[in-house]
Short mmCIF file of C-alpha atoms in Angstrom, two decimals:
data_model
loop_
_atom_site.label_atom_id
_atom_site.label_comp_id
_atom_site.label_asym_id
_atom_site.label_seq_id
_atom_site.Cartn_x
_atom_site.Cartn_y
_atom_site.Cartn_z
CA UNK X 1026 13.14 13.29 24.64
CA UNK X 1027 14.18 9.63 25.54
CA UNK X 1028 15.92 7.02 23.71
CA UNK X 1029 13.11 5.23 22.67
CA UNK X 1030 11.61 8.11 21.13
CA UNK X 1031 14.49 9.10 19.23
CA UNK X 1032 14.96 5.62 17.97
CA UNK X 1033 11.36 5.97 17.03
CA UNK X 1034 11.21 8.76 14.87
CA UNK X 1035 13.91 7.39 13.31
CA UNK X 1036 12.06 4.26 12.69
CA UNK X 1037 9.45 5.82 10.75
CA UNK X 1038 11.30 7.04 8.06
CA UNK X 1039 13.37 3.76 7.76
CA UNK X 1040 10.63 1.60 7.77
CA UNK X 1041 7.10 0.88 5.66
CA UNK X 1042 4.29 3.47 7.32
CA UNK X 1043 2.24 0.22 7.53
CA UNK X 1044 4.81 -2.12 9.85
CA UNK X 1045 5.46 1.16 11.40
CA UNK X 1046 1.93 1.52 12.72
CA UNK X 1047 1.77 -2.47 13.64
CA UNK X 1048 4.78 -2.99 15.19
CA UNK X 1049 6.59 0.02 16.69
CA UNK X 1050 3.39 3.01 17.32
CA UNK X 1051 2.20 1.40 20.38
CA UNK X 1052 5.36 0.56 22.31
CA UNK X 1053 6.56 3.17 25.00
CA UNK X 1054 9.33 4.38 27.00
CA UNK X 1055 10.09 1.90 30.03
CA UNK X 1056 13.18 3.24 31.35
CA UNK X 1057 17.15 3.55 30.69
CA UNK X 1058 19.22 1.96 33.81
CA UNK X 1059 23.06 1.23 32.93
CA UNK X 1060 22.73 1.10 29.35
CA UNK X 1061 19.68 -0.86 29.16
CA UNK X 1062 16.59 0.70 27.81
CA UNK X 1063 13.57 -1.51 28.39
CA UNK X 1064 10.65 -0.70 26.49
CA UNK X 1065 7.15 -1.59 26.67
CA UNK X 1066 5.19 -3.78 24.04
CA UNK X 1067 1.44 -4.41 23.89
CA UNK X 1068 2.02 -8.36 22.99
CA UNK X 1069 4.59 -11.58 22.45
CA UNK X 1070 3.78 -10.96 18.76
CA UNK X 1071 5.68 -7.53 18.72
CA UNK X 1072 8.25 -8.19 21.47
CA UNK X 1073 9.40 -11.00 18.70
CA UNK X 1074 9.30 -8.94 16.03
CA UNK X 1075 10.70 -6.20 17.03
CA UNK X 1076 13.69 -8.79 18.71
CA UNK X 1077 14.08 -10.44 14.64
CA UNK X 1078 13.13 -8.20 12.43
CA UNK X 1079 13.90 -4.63 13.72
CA UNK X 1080 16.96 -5.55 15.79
CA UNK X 1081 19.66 -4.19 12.88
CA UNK X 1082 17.46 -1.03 12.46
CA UNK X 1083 17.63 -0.30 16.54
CA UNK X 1084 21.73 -1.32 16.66
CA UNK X 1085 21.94 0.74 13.27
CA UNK X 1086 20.25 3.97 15.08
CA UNK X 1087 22.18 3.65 18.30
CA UNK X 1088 25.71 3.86 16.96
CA UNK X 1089 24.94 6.46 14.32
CA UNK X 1090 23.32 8.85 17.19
CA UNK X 1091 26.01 7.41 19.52
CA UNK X 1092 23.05 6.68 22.36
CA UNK X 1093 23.93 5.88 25.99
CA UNK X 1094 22.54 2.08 24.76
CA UNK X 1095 24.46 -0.74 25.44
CA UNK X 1096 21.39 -3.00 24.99
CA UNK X 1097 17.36 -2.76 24.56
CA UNK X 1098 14.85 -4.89 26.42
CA UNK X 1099 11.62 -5.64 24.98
CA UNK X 1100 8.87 -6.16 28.32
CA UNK X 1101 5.66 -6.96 28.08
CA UNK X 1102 3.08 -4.39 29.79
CA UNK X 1103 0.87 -7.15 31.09
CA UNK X 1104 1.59 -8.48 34.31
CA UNK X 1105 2.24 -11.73 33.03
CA UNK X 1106 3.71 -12.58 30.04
CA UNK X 1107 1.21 -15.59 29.81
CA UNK X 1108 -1.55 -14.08 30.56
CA UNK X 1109 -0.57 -11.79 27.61
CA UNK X 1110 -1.12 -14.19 25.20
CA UNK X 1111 -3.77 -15.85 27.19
CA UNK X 1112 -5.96 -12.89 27.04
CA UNK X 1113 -5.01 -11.80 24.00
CA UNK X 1114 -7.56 -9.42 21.77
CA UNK X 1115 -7.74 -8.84 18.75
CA UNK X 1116 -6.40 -5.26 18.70
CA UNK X 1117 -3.46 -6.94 20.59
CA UNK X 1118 -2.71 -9.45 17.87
CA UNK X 1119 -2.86 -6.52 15.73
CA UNK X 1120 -6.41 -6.36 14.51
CA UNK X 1121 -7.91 -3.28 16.11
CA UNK X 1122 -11.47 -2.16 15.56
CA UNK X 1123 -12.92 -1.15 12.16
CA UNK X 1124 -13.36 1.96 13.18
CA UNK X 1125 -9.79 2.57 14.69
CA UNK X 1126 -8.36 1.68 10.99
CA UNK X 1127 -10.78 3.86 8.67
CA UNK X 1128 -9.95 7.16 8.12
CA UNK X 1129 -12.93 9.41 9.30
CA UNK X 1130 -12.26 12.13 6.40
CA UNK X 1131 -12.84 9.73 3.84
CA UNK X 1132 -16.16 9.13 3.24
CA UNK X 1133 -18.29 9.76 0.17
CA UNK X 1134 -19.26 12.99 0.69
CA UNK X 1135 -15.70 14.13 0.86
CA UNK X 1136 -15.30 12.30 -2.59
CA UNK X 1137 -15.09 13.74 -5.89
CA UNK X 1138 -16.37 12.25 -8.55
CA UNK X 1139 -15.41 12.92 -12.22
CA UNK X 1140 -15.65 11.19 -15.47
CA UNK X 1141 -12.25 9.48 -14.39
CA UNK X 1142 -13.76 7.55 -11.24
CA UNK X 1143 -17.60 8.07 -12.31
CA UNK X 1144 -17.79 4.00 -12.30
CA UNK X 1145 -15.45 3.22 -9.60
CA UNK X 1146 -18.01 5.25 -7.64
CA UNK X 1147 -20.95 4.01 -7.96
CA UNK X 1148 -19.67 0.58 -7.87
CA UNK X 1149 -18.49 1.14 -4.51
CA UNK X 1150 -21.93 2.98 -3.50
CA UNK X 1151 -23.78 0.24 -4.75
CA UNK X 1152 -21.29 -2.31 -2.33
CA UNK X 1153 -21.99 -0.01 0.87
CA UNK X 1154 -25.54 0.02 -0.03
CA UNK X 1155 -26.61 -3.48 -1.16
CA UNK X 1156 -22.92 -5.89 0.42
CA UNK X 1157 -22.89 -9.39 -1.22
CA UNK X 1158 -26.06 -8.76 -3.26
CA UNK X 1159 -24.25 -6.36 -5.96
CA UNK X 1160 -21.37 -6.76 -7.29
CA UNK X 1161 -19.29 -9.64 -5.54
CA UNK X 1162 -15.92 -9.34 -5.18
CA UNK X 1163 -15.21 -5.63 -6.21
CA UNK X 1164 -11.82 -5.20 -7.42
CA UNK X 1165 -10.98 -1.08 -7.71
CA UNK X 1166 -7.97 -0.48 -9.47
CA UNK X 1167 -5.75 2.35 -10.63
CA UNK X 1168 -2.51 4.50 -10.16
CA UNK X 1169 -1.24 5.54 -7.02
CA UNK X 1170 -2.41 8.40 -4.99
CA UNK X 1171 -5.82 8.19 -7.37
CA UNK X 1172 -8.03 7.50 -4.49
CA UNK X 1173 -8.42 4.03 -4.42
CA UNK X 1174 -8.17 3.81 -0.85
CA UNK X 1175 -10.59 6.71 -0.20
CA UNK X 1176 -13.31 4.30 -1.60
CA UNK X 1177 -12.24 1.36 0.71
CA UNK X 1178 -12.78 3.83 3.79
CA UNK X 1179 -15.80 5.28 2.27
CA UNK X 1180 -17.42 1.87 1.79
CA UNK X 1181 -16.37 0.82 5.25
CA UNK X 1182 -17.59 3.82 7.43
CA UNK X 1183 -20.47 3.62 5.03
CA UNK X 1184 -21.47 -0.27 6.32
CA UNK X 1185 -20.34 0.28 9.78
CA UNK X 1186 -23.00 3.58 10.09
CA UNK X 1187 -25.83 2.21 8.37
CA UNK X 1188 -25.37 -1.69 8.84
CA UNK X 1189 -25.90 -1.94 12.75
CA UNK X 1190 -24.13 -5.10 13.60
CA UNK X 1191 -22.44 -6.16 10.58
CA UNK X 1192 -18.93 -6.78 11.42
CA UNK X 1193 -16.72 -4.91 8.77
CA UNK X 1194 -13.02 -5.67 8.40
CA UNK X 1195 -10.52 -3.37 7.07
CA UNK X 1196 -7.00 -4.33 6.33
CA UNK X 1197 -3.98 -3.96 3.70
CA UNK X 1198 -2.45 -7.02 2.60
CA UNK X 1199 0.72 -6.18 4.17
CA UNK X 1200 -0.63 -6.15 7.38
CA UNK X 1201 -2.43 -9.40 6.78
CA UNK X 1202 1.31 -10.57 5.59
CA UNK X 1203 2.09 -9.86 8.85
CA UNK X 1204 -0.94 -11.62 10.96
CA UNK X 1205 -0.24 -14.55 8.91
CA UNK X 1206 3.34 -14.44 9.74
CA UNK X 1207 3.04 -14.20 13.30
CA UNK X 1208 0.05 -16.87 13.30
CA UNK X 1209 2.29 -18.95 11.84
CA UNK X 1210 5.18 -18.43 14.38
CA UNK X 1211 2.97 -18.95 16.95
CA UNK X 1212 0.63 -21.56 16.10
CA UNK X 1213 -2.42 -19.51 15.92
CA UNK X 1214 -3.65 -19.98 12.64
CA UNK X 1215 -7.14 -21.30 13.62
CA UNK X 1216 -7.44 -17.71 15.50
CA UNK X 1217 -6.54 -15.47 12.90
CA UNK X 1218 -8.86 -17.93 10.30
CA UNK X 1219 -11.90 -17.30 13.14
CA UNK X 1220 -11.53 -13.37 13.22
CA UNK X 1221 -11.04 -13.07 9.37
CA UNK X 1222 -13.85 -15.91 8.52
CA UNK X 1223 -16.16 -14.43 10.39
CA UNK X 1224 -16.55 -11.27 8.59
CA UNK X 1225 -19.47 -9.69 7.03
CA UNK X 1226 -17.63 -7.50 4.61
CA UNK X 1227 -13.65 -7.75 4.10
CA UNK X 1228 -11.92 -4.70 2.93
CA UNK X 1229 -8.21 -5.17 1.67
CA UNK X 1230 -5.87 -2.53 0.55
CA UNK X 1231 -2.78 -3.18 -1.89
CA UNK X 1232 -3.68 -6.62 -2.73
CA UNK X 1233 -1.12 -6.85 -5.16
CA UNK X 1234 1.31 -6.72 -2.44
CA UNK X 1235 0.24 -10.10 -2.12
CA UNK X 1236 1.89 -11.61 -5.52
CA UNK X 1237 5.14 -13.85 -5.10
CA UNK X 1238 4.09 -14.34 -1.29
CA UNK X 1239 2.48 -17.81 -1.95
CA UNK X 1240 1.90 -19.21 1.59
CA UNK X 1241 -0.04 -15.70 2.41
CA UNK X 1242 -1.69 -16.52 -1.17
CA UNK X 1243 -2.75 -19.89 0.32
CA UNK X 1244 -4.32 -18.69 3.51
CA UNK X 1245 -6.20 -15.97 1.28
CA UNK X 1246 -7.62 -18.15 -0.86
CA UNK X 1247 -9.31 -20.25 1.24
CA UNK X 1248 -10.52 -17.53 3.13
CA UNK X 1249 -11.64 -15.68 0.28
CA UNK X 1250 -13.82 -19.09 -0.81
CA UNK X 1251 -14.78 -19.27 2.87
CA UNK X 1252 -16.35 -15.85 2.89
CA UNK X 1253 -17.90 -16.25 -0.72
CA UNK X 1254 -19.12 -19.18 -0.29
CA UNK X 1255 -21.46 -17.72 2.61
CA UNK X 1256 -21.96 -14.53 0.24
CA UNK X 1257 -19.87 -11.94 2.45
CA UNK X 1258 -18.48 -9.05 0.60
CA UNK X 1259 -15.37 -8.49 -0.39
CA UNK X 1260 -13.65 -5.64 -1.61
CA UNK X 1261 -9.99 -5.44 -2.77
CA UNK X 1262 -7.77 -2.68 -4.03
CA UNK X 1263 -4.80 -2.66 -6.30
CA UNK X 1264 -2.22 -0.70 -8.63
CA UNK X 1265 -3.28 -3.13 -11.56
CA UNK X 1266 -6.07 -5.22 -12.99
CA UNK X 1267 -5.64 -9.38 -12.04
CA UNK X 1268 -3.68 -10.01 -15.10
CA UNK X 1269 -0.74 -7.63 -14.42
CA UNK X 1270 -0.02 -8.59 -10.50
CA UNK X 1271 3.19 -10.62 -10.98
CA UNK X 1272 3.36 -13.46 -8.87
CA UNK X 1273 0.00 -14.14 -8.25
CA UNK X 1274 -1.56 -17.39 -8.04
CA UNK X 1275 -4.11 -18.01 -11.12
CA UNK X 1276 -7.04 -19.27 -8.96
CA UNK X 1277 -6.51 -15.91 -6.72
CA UNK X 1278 -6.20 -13.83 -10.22
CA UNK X 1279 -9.61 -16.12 -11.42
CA UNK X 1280 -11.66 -15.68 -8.45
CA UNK X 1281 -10.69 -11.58 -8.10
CA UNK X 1282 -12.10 -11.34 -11.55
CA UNK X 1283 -15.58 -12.76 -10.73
CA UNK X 1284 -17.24 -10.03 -10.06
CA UNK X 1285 -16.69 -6.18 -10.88
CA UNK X 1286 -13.05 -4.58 -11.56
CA UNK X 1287 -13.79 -1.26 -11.67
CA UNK X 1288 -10.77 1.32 -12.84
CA UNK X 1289 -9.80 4.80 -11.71
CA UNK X 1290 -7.75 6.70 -14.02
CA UNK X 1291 -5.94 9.94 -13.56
CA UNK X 1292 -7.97 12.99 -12.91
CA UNK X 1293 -8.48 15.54 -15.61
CA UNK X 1294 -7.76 19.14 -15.29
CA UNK X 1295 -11.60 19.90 -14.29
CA UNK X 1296 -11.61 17.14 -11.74
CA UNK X 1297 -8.42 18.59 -10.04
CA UNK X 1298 -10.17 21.46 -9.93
CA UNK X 1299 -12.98 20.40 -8.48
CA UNK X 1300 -10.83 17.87 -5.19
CA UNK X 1301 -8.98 21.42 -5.19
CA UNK X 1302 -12.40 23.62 -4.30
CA UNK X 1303 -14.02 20.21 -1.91
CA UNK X 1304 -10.97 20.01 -0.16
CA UNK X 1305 -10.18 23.86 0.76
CA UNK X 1306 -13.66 24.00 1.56
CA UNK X 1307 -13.62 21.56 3.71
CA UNK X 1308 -10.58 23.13 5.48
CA UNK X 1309 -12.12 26.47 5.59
CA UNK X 1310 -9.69 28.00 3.29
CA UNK X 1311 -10.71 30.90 0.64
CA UNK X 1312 -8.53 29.37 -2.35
CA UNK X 1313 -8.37 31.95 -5.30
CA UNK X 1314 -9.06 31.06 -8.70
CA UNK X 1315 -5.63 31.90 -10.10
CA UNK X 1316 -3.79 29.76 -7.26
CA UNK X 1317 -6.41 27.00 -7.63
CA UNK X 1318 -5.18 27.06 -11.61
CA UNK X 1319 -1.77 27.10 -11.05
CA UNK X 1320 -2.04 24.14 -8.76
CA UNK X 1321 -4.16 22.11 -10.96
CA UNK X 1322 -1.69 22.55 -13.97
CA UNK X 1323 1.54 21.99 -12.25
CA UNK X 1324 0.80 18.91 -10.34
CA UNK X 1325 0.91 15.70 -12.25
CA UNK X 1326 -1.90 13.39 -12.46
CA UNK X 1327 -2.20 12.22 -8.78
CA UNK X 1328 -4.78 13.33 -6.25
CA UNK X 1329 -2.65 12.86 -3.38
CA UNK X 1330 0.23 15.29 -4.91
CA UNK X 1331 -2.38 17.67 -5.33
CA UNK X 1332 -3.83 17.86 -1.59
CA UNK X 1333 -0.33 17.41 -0.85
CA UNK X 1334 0.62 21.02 -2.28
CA UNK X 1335 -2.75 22.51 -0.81
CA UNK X 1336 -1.70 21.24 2.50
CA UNK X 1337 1.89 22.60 1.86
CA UNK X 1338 0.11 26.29 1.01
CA UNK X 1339 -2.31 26.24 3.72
CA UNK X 1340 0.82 25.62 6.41
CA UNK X 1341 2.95 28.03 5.12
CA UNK X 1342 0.08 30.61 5.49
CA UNK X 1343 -0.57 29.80 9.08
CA UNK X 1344 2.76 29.74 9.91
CA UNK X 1345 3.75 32.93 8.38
CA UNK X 1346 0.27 34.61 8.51
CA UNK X 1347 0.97 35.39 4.33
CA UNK X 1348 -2.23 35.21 2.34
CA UNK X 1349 -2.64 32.50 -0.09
CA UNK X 1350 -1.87 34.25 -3.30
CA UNK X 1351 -0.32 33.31 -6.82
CA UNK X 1352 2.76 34.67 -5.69
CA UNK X 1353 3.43 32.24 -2.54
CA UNK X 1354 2.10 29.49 -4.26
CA UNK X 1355 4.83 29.94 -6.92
CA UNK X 1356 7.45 30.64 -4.26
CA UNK X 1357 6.27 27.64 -1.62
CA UNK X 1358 5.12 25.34 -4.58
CA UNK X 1359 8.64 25.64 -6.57
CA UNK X 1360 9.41 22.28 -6.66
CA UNK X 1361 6.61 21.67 -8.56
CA UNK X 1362 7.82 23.56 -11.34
CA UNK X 1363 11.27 22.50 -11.50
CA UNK X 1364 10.08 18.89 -11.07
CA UNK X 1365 8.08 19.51 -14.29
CA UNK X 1366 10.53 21.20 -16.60
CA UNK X 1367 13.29 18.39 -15.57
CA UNK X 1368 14.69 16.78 -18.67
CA UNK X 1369 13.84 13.58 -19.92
CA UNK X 1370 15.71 11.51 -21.85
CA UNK X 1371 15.47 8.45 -23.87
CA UNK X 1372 18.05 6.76 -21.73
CA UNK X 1373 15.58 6.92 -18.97
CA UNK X 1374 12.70 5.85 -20.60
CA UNK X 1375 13.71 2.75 -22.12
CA UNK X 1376 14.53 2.07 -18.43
CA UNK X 1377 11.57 2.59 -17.24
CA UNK X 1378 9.54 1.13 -19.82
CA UNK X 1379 11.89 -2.23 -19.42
CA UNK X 1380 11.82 -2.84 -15.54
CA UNK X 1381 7.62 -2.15 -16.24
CA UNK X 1382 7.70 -5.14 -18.70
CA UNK X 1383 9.70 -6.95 -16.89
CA UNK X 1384 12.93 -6.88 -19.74
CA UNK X 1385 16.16 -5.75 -19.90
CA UNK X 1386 16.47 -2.68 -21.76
CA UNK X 1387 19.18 -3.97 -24.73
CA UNK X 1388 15.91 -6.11 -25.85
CA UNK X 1389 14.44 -2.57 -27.14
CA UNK X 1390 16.96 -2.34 -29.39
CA UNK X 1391 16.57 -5.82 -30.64
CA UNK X 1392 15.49 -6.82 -33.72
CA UNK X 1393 12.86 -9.17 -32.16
CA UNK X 1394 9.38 -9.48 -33.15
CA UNK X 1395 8.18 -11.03 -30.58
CA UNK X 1396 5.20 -9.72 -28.52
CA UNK X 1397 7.22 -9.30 -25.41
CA UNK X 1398 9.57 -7.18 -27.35
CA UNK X 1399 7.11 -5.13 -29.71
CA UNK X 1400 5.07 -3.65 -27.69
CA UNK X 1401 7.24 -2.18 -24.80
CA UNK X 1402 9.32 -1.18 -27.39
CA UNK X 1403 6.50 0.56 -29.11
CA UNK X 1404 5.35 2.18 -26.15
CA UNK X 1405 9.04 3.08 -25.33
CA UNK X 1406 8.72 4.99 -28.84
CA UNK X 1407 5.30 6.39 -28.21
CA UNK X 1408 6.98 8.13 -24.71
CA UNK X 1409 10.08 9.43 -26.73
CA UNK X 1410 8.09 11.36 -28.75
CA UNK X 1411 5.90 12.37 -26.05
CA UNK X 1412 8.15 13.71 -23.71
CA UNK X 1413 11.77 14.70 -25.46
CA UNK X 1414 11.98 16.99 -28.90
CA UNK X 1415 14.03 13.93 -30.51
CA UNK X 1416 13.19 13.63 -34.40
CA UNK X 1417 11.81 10.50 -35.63
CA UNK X 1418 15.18 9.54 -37.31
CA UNK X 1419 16.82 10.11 -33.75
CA UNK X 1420 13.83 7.96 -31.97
CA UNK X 1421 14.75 5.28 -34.56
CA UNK X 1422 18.55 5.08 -34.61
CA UNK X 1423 18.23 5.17 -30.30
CA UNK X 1424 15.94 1.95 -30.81
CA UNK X 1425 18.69 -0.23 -33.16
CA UNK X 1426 18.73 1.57 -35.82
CA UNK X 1427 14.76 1.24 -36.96
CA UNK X 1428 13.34 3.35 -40.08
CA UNK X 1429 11.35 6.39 -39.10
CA UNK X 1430 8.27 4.87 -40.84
CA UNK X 1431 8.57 2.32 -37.99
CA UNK X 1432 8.21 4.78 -35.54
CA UNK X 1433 5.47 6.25 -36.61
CA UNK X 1434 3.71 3.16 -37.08
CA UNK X 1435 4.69 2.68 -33.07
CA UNK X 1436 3.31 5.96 -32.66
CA UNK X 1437 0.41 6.24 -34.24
CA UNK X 1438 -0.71 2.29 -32.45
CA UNK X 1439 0.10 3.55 -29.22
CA UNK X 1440 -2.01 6.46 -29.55
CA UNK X 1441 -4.90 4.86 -31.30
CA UNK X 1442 -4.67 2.18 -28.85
CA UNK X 1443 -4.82 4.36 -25.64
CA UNK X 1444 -7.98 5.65 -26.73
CA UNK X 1445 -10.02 2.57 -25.68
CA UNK X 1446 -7.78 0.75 -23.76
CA UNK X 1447 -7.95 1.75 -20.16
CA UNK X 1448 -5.14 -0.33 -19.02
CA UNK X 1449 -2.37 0.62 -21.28
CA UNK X 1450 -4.19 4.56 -20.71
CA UNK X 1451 -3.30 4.46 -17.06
CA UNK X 1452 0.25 2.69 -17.28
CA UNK X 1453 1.14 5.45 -20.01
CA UNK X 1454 -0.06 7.85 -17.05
CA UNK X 1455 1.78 6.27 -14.66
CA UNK X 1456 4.80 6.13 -16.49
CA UNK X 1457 4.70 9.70 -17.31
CA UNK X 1458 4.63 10.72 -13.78
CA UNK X 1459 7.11 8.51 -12.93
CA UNK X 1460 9.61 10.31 -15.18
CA UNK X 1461 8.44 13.66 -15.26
#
């Protein structure tokens, strides 16, 4: 293998999978004369980032792997540098085709639908089916790994198949980050405005990666009011509704809300095993009912962790030529288990529950009735109870002292509460799996 290879697999655990993909996938191997390994990049926008913002990464590989590098060259593989930029695309600027960005195994058939994305679903089949004339933007929210972005590609492919013509953008906000960046650095603004502007439909993943980035927020916003204004579609997705992005500009929170915010929450135990039986069939893999069980019930509540251990099953069976049976999954799916039956303790809670609020986590011990203060501490309390055997007494002296009655108060809110609130439904969810 040569240097540049090494230094990229190293990359692509050190780095976002995202910049990965824009910045470092498409270089190559150039050549390694005296110490200096020249490598070849598609564009003046990578050589430059890769020269700013990966350099400590690359010196940091070399001397821990001790490579013959004395120095790296970044070369263009045009001819010309100038005519590089001159004839610069829009895959070279880091835009490539929709297609080349949507993932062809997630479509809607490959989808499955239970009461927990039901509406999320057929807000997002109404979009592919009726753009700009349904719901306008559509705003899909919900926990990591809950499918989110399966919808984005779904509604994509969708246009792009049945929409001849219609030009169909797909992007994540970090990557537009990125464009914006360089279009900045650069001076090509007015290009990256053209390309974006010009869209039919605009698809953006992990908008809430946008929030405290306030000249990206700028540059949105007007496009976003560009592209509404002419009644494109738009489509974002995030790991919370409007309100709880931090850092995001009110008019961008405003405008996201105008149309349809449609939620996903965590699957239920039928619905995992339903993703379970779609996905091994469409992998052509007999799963039996007692493995499909034991999968469903020891993941936590995240799609992706779920085809993650099928994945992990189905490899280990190809590999060793073992049939899938309850016995390897509980030998190859271990972690699982032991992941589950960790111990969790109030200490880490109240940590987890103050960095979500945004507090430090004395102020849950406070005396302060304040609405910042009340309610993370009373879903602090609610997740005590939930997940540890303390005793009420316990849950109240760890809190400052508080009488049990105001525990169970805290409890009993939370609980009610989570009933009909979706929002506070899927953060307990999320917060569960974080500390499970």
């Amino acid at each position: 293998m040569n240097p540049w290879e090494t230094i990229k697999q190293q990359l692509e655990t050190a780095v976002s999978p995202q910049s990965f993909r824009d910045w470092i996938n498409r270089t190559s191997f150039g050549q390694l004369d005296g110490g200096v390994l020249s490598v070849h990049v598609p564009n003046r926008e990578t050589k430059t980032w890769l020269e700013t913002e990966f350099c400590s990464h690359v010196d940091s590989i070399i001397r821990r792997l001790q490579l013959p590098v004395q120095s790296v060259l970044y070369q263009l593989a045009a001819a010309s540098g100038e005519s590089a930029v001159d004839m610069q695309s829009d895959q070279e600027f880091g835009l490539e085709s929709p297609f080349s960005q949507l993932n062809p195994k997630f479509t809607f058939d490959s989808f499955v639908v239970g009461a927990c994305n039901q509406f999320a679903h057929a807000a997002a089949r109404s979009v592919a089916t009726n753009p700009s004339r349904s719901y306008n933007p559509l705003f899909i929210y919900g926990g990591v790994g809950m499918g989110k972005t399966h919808l984005m590609h779904a509604i994509g492919r969708a246009l792009m198949d049945n929409s001849g013509g219609m030009r169909v953008i797909y992007t994540s906000s970090e990557r537009f980050t990125n464009e914006v960046v360089t279009s900045i650095r650069f001076d090509r603004t007015a290009h990256l405005r053209q390309r974006y502007r010009s869209a039919d439909v605009l698809l953006i993943d992990d908008i809430q990666l946008l929030g405290n980035k306030e000249r990206t927020q700028e540059e949105f916003f007007h496009t976003f009011n560009e592209l509404h204004d002419h009644q494109k579609q738009i489509v974002l997705s995030s790991d919370a509704p409007p309100k709880d992005i931090p850092g995001l500009l009110e008019r961008l929170r405003s405008r996201f809300e105008w149309g349809l915010m449609a939620d996903i929450q965590p699957p239920d135990l039928e619905t995992k095993m339903a993703i379970l039986d779609k996905k091994s069939e469409i992998e052509g893999v007999k799963l039996p009912e007692d493995v499909r069980t034991f999968i469903a019930t020891k993941t936590k509540s995240n799609v992706r962790e779920l085809e993650g251990a099928l994945v992990k099953l189905m490899a280990y069976s190809s590999l060793t030529g073992a049939p899938i049976n309850h016995s390897m999954a509980q030998q190859v799916l271990k972690h699982l288990t032991h992941v589950q039956d960790r111990r969790v303790t109030i200490d880490a809670i109240q940590k987890a529950v103050a960095e979500r609020y945004g507090i430090k986590q004395p102020q849950l011990k406070e005396k302060s009735n304040t609405k910042k203060i009340v309610e993370p501490r009373q879903v602090a309390m609610y997740l005590v109870k939930d997940l540890t055997t303390a005793s009420l007494p316990e849950i109240g002296r760890a809190f400052g002292g508080k009488h049990h009655t105001t525990v169970i108060h805290s409890i009993s809110k939370i609980q009610r509460q989570r009933q009909t609130n979706p929002d506070l439904n899927r953060m307990l969810h999320s917060l569960t799996d974080l500390l499970q």
